[in-house]
mmCIF file of C-alpha atoms in Angstrom:
data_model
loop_
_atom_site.group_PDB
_atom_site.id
_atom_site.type_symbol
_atom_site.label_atom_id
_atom_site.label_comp_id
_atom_site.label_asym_id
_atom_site.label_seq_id
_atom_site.Cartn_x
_atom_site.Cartn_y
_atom_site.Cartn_z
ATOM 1 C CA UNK A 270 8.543 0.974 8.539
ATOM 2 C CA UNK A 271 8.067 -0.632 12.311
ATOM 3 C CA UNK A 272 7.634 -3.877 13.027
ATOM 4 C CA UNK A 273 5.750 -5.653 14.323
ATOM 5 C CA UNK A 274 2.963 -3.199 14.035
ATOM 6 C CA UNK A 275 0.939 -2.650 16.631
ATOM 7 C CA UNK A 276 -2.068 -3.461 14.726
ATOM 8 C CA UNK A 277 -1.399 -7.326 15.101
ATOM 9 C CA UNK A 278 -1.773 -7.218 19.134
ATOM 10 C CA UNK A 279 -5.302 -7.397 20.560
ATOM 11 C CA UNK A 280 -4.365 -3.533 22.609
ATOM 12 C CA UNK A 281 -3.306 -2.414 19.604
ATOM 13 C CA UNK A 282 0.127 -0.574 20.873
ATOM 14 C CA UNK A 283 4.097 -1.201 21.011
ATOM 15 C CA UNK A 284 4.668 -2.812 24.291
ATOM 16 C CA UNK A 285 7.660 -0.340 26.475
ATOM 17 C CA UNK A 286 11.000 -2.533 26.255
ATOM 18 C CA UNK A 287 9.803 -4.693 23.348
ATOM 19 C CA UNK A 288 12.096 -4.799 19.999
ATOM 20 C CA UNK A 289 10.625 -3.320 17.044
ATOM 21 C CA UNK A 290 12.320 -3.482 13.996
ATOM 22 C CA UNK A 291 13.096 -0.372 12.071
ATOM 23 C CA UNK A 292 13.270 -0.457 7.748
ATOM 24 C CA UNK A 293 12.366 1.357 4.603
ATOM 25 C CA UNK A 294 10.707 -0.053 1.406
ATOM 26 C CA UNK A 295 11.964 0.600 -1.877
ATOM 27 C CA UNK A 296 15.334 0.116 -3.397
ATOM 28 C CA UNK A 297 18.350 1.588 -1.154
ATOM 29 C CA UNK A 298 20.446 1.422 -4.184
ATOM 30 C CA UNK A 299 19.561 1.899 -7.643
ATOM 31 C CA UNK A 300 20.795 1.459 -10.336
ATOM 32 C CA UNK A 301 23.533 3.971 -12.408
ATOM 33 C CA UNK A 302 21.909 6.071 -15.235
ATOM 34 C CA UNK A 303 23.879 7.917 -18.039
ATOM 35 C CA UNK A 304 22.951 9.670 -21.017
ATOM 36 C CA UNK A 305 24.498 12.030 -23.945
ATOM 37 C CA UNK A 306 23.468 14.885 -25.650
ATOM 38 C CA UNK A 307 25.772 16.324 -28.358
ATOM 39 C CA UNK A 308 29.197 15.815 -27.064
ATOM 40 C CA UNK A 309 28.046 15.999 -23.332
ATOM 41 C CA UNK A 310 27.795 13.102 -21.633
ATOM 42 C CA UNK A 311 26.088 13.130 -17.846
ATOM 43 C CA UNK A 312 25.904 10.087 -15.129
ATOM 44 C CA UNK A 313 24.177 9.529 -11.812
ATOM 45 C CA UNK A 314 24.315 7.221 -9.168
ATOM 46 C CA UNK A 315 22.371 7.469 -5.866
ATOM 47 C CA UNK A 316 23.047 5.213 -2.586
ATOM 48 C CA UNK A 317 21.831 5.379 0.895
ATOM 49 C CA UNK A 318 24.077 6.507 2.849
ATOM 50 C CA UNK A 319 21.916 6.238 6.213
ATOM 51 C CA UNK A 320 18.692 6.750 7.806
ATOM 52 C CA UNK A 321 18.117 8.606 11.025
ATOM 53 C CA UNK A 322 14.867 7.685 12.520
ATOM 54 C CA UNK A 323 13.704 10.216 15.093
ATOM 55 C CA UNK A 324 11.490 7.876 17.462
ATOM 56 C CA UNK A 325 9.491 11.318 18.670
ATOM 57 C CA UNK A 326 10.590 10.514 22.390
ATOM 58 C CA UNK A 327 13.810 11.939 22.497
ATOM 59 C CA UNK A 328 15.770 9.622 20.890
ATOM 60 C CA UNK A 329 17.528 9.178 17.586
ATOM 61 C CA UNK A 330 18.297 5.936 15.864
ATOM 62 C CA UNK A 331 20.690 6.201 12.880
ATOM 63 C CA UNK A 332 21.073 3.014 10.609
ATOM 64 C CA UNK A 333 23.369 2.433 8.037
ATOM 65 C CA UNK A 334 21.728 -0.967 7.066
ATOM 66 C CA UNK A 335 18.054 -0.678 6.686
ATOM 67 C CA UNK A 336 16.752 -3.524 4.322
ATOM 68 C CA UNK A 337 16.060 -6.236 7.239
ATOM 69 C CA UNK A 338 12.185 -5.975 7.869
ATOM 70 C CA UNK A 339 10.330 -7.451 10.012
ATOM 71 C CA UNK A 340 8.274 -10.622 8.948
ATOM 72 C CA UNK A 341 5.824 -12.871 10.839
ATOM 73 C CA UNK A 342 8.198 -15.583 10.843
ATOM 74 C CA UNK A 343 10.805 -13.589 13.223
ATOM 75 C CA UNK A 344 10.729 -15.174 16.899
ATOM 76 C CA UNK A 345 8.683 -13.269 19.179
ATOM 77 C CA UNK A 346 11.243 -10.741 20.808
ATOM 78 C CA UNK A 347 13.837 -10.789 18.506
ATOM 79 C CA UNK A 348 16.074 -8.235 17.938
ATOM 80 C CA UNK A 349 16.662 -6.517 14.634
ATOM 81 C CA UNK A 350 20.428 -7.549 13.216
ATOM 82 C CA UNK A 351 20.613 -3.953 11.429
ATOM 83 C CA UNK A 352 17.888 -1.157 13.168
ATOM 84 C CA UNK A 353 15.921 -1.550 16.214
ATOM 85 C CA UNK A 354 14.879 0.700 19.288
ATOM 86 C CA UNK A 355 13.203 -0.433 22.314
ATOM 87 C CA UNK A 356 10.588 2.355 23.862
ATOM 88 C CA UNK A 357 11.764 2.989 27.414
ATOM 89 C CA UNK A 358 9.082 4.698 28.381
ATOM 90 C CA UNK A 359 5.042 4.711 26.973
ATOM 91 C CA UNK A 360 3.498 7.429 24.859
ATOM 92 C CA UNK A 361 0.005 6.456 26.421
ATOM 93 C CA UNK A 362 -1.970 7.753 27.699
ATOM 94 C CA UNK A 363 -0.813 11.316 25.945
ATOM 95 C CA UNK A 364 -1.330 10.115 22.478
ATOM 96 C CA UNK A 365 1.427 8.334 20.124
ATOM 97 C CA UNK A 366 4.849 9.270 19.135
ATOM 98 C CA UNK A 367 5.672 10.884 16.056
ATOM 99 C CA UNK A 368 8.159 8.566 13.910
ATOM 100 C CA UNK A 369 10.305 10.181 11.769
ATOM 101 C CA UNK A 370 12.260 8.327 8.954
ATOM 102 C CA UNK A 371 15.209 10.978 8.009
ATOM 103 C CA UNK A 372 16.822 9.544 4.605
ATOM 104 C CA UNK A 373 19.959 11.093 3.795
ATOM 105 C CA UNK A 374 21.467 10.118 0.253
ATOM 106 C CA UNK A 375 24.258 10.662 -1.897
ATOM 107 C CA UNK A 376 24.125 11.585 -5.600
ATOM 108 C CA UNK A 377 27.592 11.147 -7.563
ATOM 109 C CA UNK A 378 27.566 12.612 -10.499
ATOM 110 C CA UNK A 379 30.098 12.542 -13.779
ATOM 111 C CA UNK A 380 29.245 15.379 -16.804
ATOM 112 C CA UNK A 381 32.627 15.106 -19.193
ATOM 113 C CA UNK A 382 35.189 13.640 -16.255
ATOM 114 C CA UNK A 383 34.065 16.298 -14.257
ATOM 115 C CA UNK A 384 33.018 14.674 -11.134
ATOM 116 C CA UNK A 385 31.182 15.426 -7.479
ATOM 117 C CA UNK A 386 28.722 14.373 -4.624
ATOM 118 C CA UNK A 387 25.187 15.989 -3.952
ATOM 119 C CA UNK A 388 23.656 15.387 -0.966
ATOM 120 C CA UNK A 389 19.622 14.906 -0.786
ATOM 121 C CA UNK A 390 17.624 14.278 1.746
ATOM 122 C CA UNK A 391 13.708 12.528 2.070
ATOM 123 C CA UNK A 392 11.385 12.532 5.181
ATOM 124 C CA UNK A 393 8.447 10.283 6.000
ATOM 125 C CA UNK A 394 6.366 10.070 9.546
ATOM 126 C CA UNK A 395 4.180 7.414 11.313
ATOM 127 C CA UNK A 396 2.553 7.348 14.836
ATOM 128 C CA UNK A 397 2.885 4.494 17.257
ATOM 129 C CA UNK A 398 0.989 4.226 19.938
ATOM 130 C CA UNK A 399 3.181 3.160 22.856
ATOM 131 C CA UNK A 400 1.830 1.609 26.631
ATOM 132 C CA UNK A 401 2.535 -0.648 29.180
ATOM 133 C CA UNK A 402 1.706 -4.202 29.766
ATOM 134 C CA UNK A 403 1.259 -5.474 33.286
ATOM 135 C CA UNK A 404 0.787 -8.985 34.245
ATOM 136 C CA UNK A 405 -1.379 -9.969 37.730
ATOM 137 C CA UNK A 406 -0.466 -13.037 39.485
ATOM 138 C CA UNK A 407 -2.795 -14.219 42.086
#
């Protein structure tokens, strides 16, 4: 997720050099699950281990701590304590810029004592339309 979304400004874009916020929903760490069958006995437990978010202009953002999200009651320009990127430069008037949310996790598992790690990985894209605001002063 990006906040704030661009949808709340009357241009409807990401301003260059603003702070967005950068976050994914859902749990980050759920809970352990084990289970037996005969005399086999099997456990998992899954945690984020980071999230890379590809910002589609050349840049790579990888976050460790991604459960701060953006809310209306964060001061306007405030940074993000955990993930935030600034746009240096606008995606407009080309089109947007292809988000990419790269979630890389890791599975421990336990069948009998018998132990190891399994990596997996999830994807998820947005666009963001990205410009330039200019003020006049007569």
């Amino acid at each position: 997720m990006i906040g704030p979304s661009p949808d709340l400004n009357e241009w409807k874009i990401a301003a260059v050099g603003y702070p967005l916020w950068l976050w994914t929903d859902g749990t980050t760490n759920p809970a352990p699950v084990t289970d037996s069958v005969y005399d086999i006995s099997v456990g998992l437990d899954a945690h984020l281990v980071k999230v890379v978010f590809d910002m589609g202009d050349g840049h790579k953002v990888a976050c460790t701590d991604v459960s701060r999200e953006w809310t209306a009651d964060v001061a306007a320009g405030a940074e993000s304590p955990s993930c935030g990127y600034r746009y240096p430069k606008p995606s407009l008037p080309r089109g947007s810029y292809t988000v990419t949310a790269n979630a890389v996790w890791a599975i421990d598992w336990n069948v009998n004592g018998t132990t190891g790690t399994i990596p997996f990985y999830q994807s998820a894209t947005t666009k963001i339309p990205v410009g330039e605001l200019q003020v006049l002063v007569r």
